[in-house]
Amino acid sequence: MSQNWDLFRFFLAVARAGSIAGAAGRLAESPATVGRKLRELETALSATLFDRSISGVRLTSCGSRILARAEQMEHQAQLIGEAVCGSDGQLAGTVTVAAPSGLGQILLAPQLRELHNLHPELRVMLLLSTSKVNLLNREADIAVRIGAPKQERLVGRKLGEVGFGIYASDLYLDALGDFETAADLEGHNIIAASGDLAQTVQNQEFAAVSAACNVALTTDSIFAQLEAVKSGLGIAPFPAYLGQSHPDLVELLPGHLQASADLWLLMHPDTCGMARIQAVQEFVTRICKTALAGGGAATCL
């Protein structure tokens, strides 16, 4: 068949998402369009590429055999686009950056205007979640992660070290005495974590020291935690860069949370050298290092 990259683009999206609906969301297309493109490719190849089920799709043996070749096509298409975009000295195109929700909203989003002013044709797609994207599956171009990387094939650099603290609002503390030891937390309201948020470094350590506290709210969103603490509902742990960014919050028992975590910037080895990705990673690196160096509970390495 005449190799149609557009059809393989849909094939890769479905393979990575594990479902047509998931691929549609990533491609900003309707599920009907994704299904139609997939059928076109299967017809052109005279092969079934996916086994369909109610729970999603799974690559057939044929689909598995062509996956690596399709990724090679994707890489070549990216290089062609890079050559065209860079031919006039301008940086253009989309770079997807995945980051923890608190870090992305507090540190990155407010600074992106500067990057846009430098490179107006460069578009950043910012993915904020407690869930980790798979860079090897090209779910993002750049990932900023708290914690050491586990995929050895990725290209990465350590940006610094994130510290954590226990925070309450002035509103909550107005009628209370000083906190001198962890025992002083007993009987106080806390904003507990659930889901992926409960697995974060700060919430795991906080859970161990707050067993005698009253759970006023449980949530899987760090921003729901934050707003509840700001309203005076209770106490919760946050990364230092988040807690220190709100002047109405007070750190209780400074230094009591001993855990810290490395902050890493990671990229796919096949795309890390592209000019637009280099420009964005350099920008993100500078923002994060500056923030960590300026925060009292974090040390830039």
Tab-separated table of C-alpha atoms in Angstrom:
chain	number	residue	atom	x	y	z
A	1	MET	CA	0.000	0.000	0.000
A	2	SER	CA	1.019	3.634	-0.367
A	3	GLN	CA	2.143	4.527	3.142
A	4	ASN	CA	-0.374	7.019	4.569
A	5	TRP	CA	1.135	8.575	7.686
A	6	ASP	CA	-2.183	10.096	8.751
A	7	LEU	CA	-3.758	6.647	9.160
A	8	PHE	CA	-0.789	5.406	11.163
A	9	ARG	CA	-1.101	8.458	13.384
A	10	PHE	CA	-4.538	7.232	14.404
A	11	PHE	CA	-3.209	3.693	14.824
A	12	LEU	CA	-0.531	4.892	17.266
A	13	ALA	CA	-3.008	6.954	19.259
A	14	VAL	CA	-5.336	3.963	19.709
A	15	ALA	CA	-2.444	1.655	20.614
A	16	ARG	CA	-1.220	4.083	23.272
A	17	ALA	CA	-4.608	4.948	24.719
A	18	GLY	CA	-5.930	1.388	24.753
A	19	SER	CA	-9.317	2.529	23.523
A	20	ILE	CA	-10.887	4.442	20.648
A	21	ALA	CA	-12.483	6.916	23.059
A	22	GLY	CA	-9.154	7.566	24.745
A	23	ALA	CA	-7.432	8.103	21.396
A	24	ALA	CA	-10.190	10.476	20.328
A	25	GLY	CA	-9.561	12.631	23.385
A	26	ARG	CA	-5.828	12.803	22.707
A	27	LEU	CA	-6.305	13.606	19.030
A	28	ALA	CA	-9.165	16.074	19.568
A	29	GLU	CA	-11.249	14.010	17.135
A	30	SER	CA	-14.585	12.255	17.512
A	31	PRO	CA	-14.606	8.525	18.334
A	32	ALA	CA	-16.425	7.973	15.033
A	33	THR	CA	-13.562	9.589	13.113
A	34	VAL	CA	-10.944	7.540	14.961
A	35	GLY	CA	-12.874	4.316	14.308
A	36	ARG	CA	-13.263	5.166	10.624
A	37	LYS	CA	-9.550	5.932	10.195
A	38	LEU	CA	-8.651	2.692	11.916
A	39	ARG	CA	-10.927	0.689	9.619
A	40	GLU	CA	-9.387	2.429	6.600
A	41	LEU	CA	-5.914	1.371	7.705
A	42	GLU	CA	-6.973	-2.201	8.379
A	43	THR	CA	-8.651	-2.357	4.976
A	44	ALA	CA	-5.569	-0.964	3.250
A	45	LEU	CA	-3.337	-3.505	5.021
A	46	SER	CA	-5.848	-6.358	4.710
A	47	ALA	CA	-5.163	-7.093	8.359
A	48	THR	CA	-6.808	-6.799	11.762
A	49	LEU	CA	-4.691	-4.605	13.987
A	50	PHE	CA	-6.758	-4.646	17.190
A	51	ASP	CA	-8.957	-7.054	19.086
A	52	ARG	CA	-12.009	-5.092	20.250
A	53	SER	CA	-13.828	-5.664	23.535
A	54	ILE	CA	-16.147	-3.770	25.852
A	55	SER	CA	-13.183	-2.739	28.010
A	56	GLY	CA	-11.138	-1.364	25.099
A	57	VAL	CA	-8.792	-2.616	22.406
A	58	ARG	CA	-5.648	-4.746	22.356
A	59	LEU	CA	-3.058	-5.092	19.623
A	60	THR	CA	-3.194	-8.263	17.585
A	61	SER	CA	0.036	-10.035	16.694
A	62	CYS	CA	0.022	-8.157	13.387
A	63	GLY	CA	-0.562	-4.829	15.161
A	64	SER	CA	2.294	-5.565	17.523
A	65	ARG	CA	4.645	-6.295	14.625
A	66	ILE	CA	4.019	-2.950	12.914
A	67	LEU	CA	3.986	-0.821	16.076
A	68	ALA	CA	7.730	-0.113	16.085
A	69	ARG	CA	7.678	0.692	12.348
A	70	ALA	CA	4.783	3.106	12.863
A	71	GLU	CA	6.762	4.825	15.616
A	72	GLN	CA	9.666	5.194	13.188
A	73	MET	CA	7.296	6.838	10.723
A	74	GLU	CA	6.146	9.171	13.493
A	75	HIS	CA	9.715	10.120	14.310
A	76	GLN	CA	10.511	10.862	10.663
A	77	ALA	CA	7.369	12.978	10.360
A	78	GLN	CA	8.452	14.934	13.420
A	79	LEU	CA	11.904	15.499	11.916
A	80	ILE	CA	10.349	16.735	8.677
A	81	GLY	CA	8.145	19.131	10.613
A	82	GLU	CA	11.139	20.282	12.604
A	83	ALA	CA	13.098	20.975	9.426
A	84	VAL	CA	10.233	23.002	7.953
A	85	CYS	CA	9.545	24.914	11.166
A	86	GLY	CA	13.219	25.702	11.622
A	87	SER	CA	13.917	26.703	8.045
A	88	ASP	CA	13.234	30.392	8.704
A	89	GLY	CA	14.852	30.455	12.113
A	90	GLN	CA	11.495	30.503	13.908
A	91	LEU	CA	10.379	28.011	16.510
A	92	ALA	CA	6.882	26.706	15.829
A	93	GLY	CA	4.663	23.775	16.637
A	94	THR	CA	3.203	22.161	19.747
A	95	VAL	CA	5.157	20.862	22.733
A	96	THR	CA	3.254	18.859	25.347
A	97	VAL	CA	4.444	19.268	28.932
A	98	ALA	CA	3.141	17.015	31.709
A	99	ALA	CA	3.572	18.131	35.313
A	100	PRO	CA	2.021	17.606	38.740
A	101	SER	CA	-1.064	19.792	39.036
A	102	GLY	CA	0.224	22.011	41.843
A	103	LEU	CA	3.615	22.579	40.254
A	104	GLY	CA	2.149	23.229	36.823
A	105	GLN	CA	-0.415	25.732	38.037
A	106	ILE	CA	1.761	27.557	40.565
A	107	LEU	CA	5.164	27.544	38.849
A	108	LEU	CA	4.697	26.997	35.121
A	109	ALA	CA	1.371	28.439	33.967
A	110	PRO	CA	1.983	31.995	35.269
A	111	GLN	CA	5.333	32.136	33.424
A	112	LEU	CA	4.272	30.867	29.999
A	113	ARG	CA	3.460	34.342	28.729
A	114	GLU	CA	7.200	35.048	28.640
A	115	LEU	CA	7.801	31.978	26.467
A	116	HIS	CA	4.941	32.969	24.165
A	117	ASN	CA	6.368	36.474	23.748
A	118	LEU	CA	9.726	34.984	22.772
A	119	HIS	CA	8.268	32.408	20.365
A	120	PRO	CA	4.700	33.334	19.324
A	121	GLU	CA	4.415	30.332	16.964
A	122	LEU	CA	5.335	27.885	19.697
A	123	ARG	CA	2.326	26.317	21.425
A	124	VAL	CA	2.540	24.587	24.811
A	125	MET	CA	0.015	21.959	25.828
A	126	LEU	CA	0.144	21.692	29.623
A	127	LEU	CA	-1.120	18.408	31.126
A	128	LEU	CA	-1.656	18.639	34.889
A	129	SER	CA	-2.434	15.489	36.829
A	130	THR	CA	-1.273	13.291	39.678
A	131	SER	CA	-1.156	10.418	37.170
A	132	LYS	CA	2.058	9.888	35.212
A	133	VAL	CA	2.062	10.000	31.428
A	134	ASN	CA	4.103	7.468	29.469
A	135	LEU	CA	6.817	9.395	27.649
A	136	LEU	CA	8.000	6.307	25.768
A	137	ASN	CA	4.501	6.094	24.271
A	138	ARG	CA	4.738	9.769	23.283
A	139	GLU	CA	1.911	10.836	25.588
A	140	ALA	CA	3.947	13.993	26.209
A	141	ASP	CA	7.173	15.555	24.942
A	142	ILE	CA	8.409	16.679	28.362
A	143	ALA	CA	7.500	15.512	31.845
A	144	VAL	CA	8.332	17.239	35.116
A	145	ARG	CA	8.126	14.661	37.900
A	146	ILE	CA	8.565	14.559	41.640
A	147	GLY	CA	10.567	11.412	42.330
A	148	ALA	CA	13.337	9.548	40.541
A	149	PRO	CA	12.538	8.242	37.026
A	150	LYS	CA	12.000	4.503	36.608
A	151	GLN	CA	12.251	4.232	32.802
A	152	GLU	CA	15.936	3.989	31.909
A	153	ARG	CA	15.472	4.879	28.227
A	154	LEU	CA	14.362	8.415	29.034
A	155	VAL	CA	16.658	11.417	28.826
A	156	GLY	CA	16.506	13.452	32.001
A	157	ARG	CA	18.055	15.962	34.323
A	158	LYS	CA	17.608	16.540	38.025
A	159	LEU	CA	16.278	20.046	38.659
A	160	GLY	CA	16.464	20.155	42.421
A	161	GLU	CA	14.925	18.883	45.615
A	162	VAL	CA	11.361	19.531	46.771
A	163	GLY	CA	10.635	19.941	50.461
A	164	PHE	CA	7.253	19.566	52.185
A	165	GLY	CA	5.442	21.105	55.128
A	166	ILE	CA	2.227	20.975	57.160
A	167	TYR	CA	0.046	24.039	56.610
A	168	ALA	CA	-2.994	25.727	58.143
A	169	SER	CA	-4.640	29.064	57.438
A	170	ASP	CA	-4.550	32.155	59.651
A	171	LEU	CA	-8.322	31.749	59.874
A	172	TYR	CA	-7.987	28.260	61.377
A	173	LEU	CA	-5.212	29.274	63.771
A	174	ASP	CA	-6.771	32.472	65.155
A	175	ALA	CA	-8.361	30.770	68.160
A	176	LEU	CA	-5.627	28.195	68.755
A	177	GLY	CA	-2.366	28.099	70.641
A	178	ASP	CA	1.079	27.374	69.268
A	179	PHE	CA	2.051	24.017	67.781
A	180	GLU	CA	5.291	22.775	69.326
A	181	THR	CA	5.258	19.003	68.764
A	182	ALA	CA	3.387	16.476	66.636
A	183	ALA	CA	1.274	15.662	69.699
A	184	ASP	CA	-0.254	19.131	69.395
A	185	LEU	CA	-1.964	17.997	66.184
A	186	GLU	CA	-4.171	15.575	68.108
A	187	GLY	CA	-7.856	16.358	67.778
A	188	HIS	CA	-7.406	18.894	64.980
A	189	ASN	CA	-9.181	18.732	61.644
A	190	ILE	CA	-7.197	17.489	58.673
A	191	ILE	CA	-7.866	17.432	54.939
A	192	ALA	CA	-7.015	13.845	54.035
A	193	ALA	CA	-5.992	12.570	50.602
A	194	SER	CA	-7.399	9.758	48.480
A	195	GLY	CA	-6.596	8.161	45.120
A	196	ASP	CA	-3.280	9.040	43.496
A	197	LEU	CA	-2.910	12.048	45.801
A	198	ALA	CA	-2.725	9.739	48.812
A	199	GLN	CA	0.363	8.088	47.300
A	200	THR	CA	2.356	11.327	47.188
A	201	VAL	CA	5.350	11.706	49.500
A	202	GLN	CA	3.830	14.418	51.664
A	203	ASN	CA	0.482	12.706	52.212
A	204	GLN	CA	2.023	9.352	53.055
A	205	GLU	CA	4.207	10.881	55.779
A	206	PHE	CA	1.402	13.143	57.020
A	207	ALA	CA	-0.947	10.166	57.366
A	208	ALA	CA	1.520	8.597	59.806
A	209	VAL	CA	1.647	11.675	62.067
A	210	SER	CA	-2.045	12.601	61.933
A	211	ALA	CA	-3.653	9.328	63.008
A	212	ALA	CA	-5.200	11.009	66.072
A	213	CYS	CA	-6.726	13.855	64.059
A	214	ASN	CA	-10.301	14.355	62.848
A	215	VAL	CA	-10.790	13.875	59.120
A	216	ALA	CA	-12.905	16.858	58.051
A	217	LEU	CA	-12.632	16.185	54.321
A	218	THR	CA	-11.119	13.581	52.021
A	219	THR	CA	-10.269	14.474	48.418
A	220	ASP	CA	-8.190	13.308	45.472
A	221	SER	CA	-7.401	16.890	44.386
A	222	ILE	CA	-4.524	18.911	45.803
A	223	PHE	CA	-6.367	22.111	44.910
A	224	ALA	CA	-9.463	20.983	46.815
A	225	GLN	CA	-7.096	20.313	49.726
A	226	LEU	CA	-5.626	23.777	49.319
A	227	GLU	CA	-8.969	25.592	49.144
A	228	ALA	CA	-10.276	23.685	52.156
A	229	VAL	CA	-7.196	24.643	54.179
A	230	LYS	CA	-7.474	28.291	53.087
A	231	SER	CA	-11.139	28.338	54.159
A	232	GLY	CA	-10.155	27.338	57.697
A	233	LEU	CA	-11.557	23.810	57.557
A	234	GLY	CA	-8.375	22.080	58.653
A	235	ILE	CA	-4.721	21.175	58.149
A	236	ALA	CA	-2.935	19.460	55.242
A	237	PRO	CA	0.571	18.871	53.867
A	238	PHE	CA	1.833	20.580	50.706
A	239	PRO	CA	5.051	20.914	48.737
A	240	ALA	CA	6.909	23.983	49.991
A	241	TYR	CA	6.578	25.796	46.649
A	242	LEU	CA	2.777	25.509	46.949
A	243	GLY	CA	2.397	26.355	50.623
A	244	GLN	CA	4.793	29.302	50.449
A	245	SER	CA	2.965	30.791	47.483
A	246	HIS	CA	-0.061	31.599	49.675
A	247	PRO	CA	0.639	34.293	52.303
A	248	ASP	CA	-2.502	33.363	54.272
A	249	LEU	CA	-1.057	29.926	55.045
A	250	VAL	CA	1.202	29.190	58.018
A	251	GLU	CA	3.605	26.254	58.204
A	252	LEU	CA	3.109	24.250	61.386
A	253	LEU	CA	6.040	22.455	62.998
A	254	PRO	CA	8.599	23.560	60.366
A	255	GLY	CA	10.911	20.739	59.429
A	256	HIS	CA	8.684	18.066	60.974
A	257	LEU	CA	8.010	16.416	57.622
A	258	GLN	CA	11.397	14.881	56.912
A	259	ALA	CA	10.610	13.509	53.460
A	260	SER	CA	11.912	15.247	50.374
A	261	ALA	CA	11.842	14.291	46.723
A	262	ASP	CA	13.989	15.007	43.694
A	263	LEU	CA	12.419	17.008	40.891
A	264	TRP	CA	13.231	15.682	37.414
A	265	LEU	CA	12.687	16.854	33.861
A	266	LEU	CA	12.359	13.938	31.425
A	267	MET	CA	12.156	13.602	27.640
A	268	HIS	CA	11.988	10.896	24.983
A	269	PRO	CA	15.451	10.127	23.565
A	270	ASP	CA	14.216	10.337	19.956
A	271	THR	CA	12.784	13.844	20.268
A	272	CYS	CA	14.827	15.586	22.966
A	273	GLY	CA	17.097	17.202	20.368
A	274	MET	CA	14.301	18.936	18.462
A	275	ALA	CA	14.630	22.706	18.600
A	276	ARG	CA	11.120	23.433	19.871
A	277	ILE	CA	11.419	20.804	22.608
A	278	GLN	CA	14.860	22.100	23.571
A	279	ALA	CA	13.469	25.636	23.847
A	280	VAL	CA	10.620	24.569	26.122
A	281	GLN	CA	12.731	22.303	28.313
A	282	GLU	CA	15.290	25.063	28.826
A	283	PHE	CA	12.485	27.438	29.824
A	284	VAL	CA	10.888	24.923	32.204
A	285	THR	CA	14.278	24.088	33.711
A	286	ARG	CA	14.999	27.729	34.453
A	287	ILE	CA	11.584	28.345	36.026
A	288	CYS	CA	11.788	25.277	38.271
A	289	LYS	CA	15.386	25.832	39.361
A	290	THR	CA	14.685	29.474	40.185
A	291	ALA	CA	11.618	28.530	42.231
A	292	LEU	CA	13.411	25.791	44.138
A	293	ALA	CA	16.445	27.948	44.819
A	294	GLY	CA	14.199	30.719	46.155
A	295	GLY	CA	12.073	28.499	48.409
A	296	GLY	CA	13.312	28.140	51.944
A	297	ALA	CA	12.369	24.446	52.112
A	298	ALA	CA	14.028	23.439	48.872
A	299	THR	CA	17.592	23.265	47.672
A	300	CYS	CA	18.621	23.625	44.047
A	301	LEU	CA	21.174	20.985	43.051
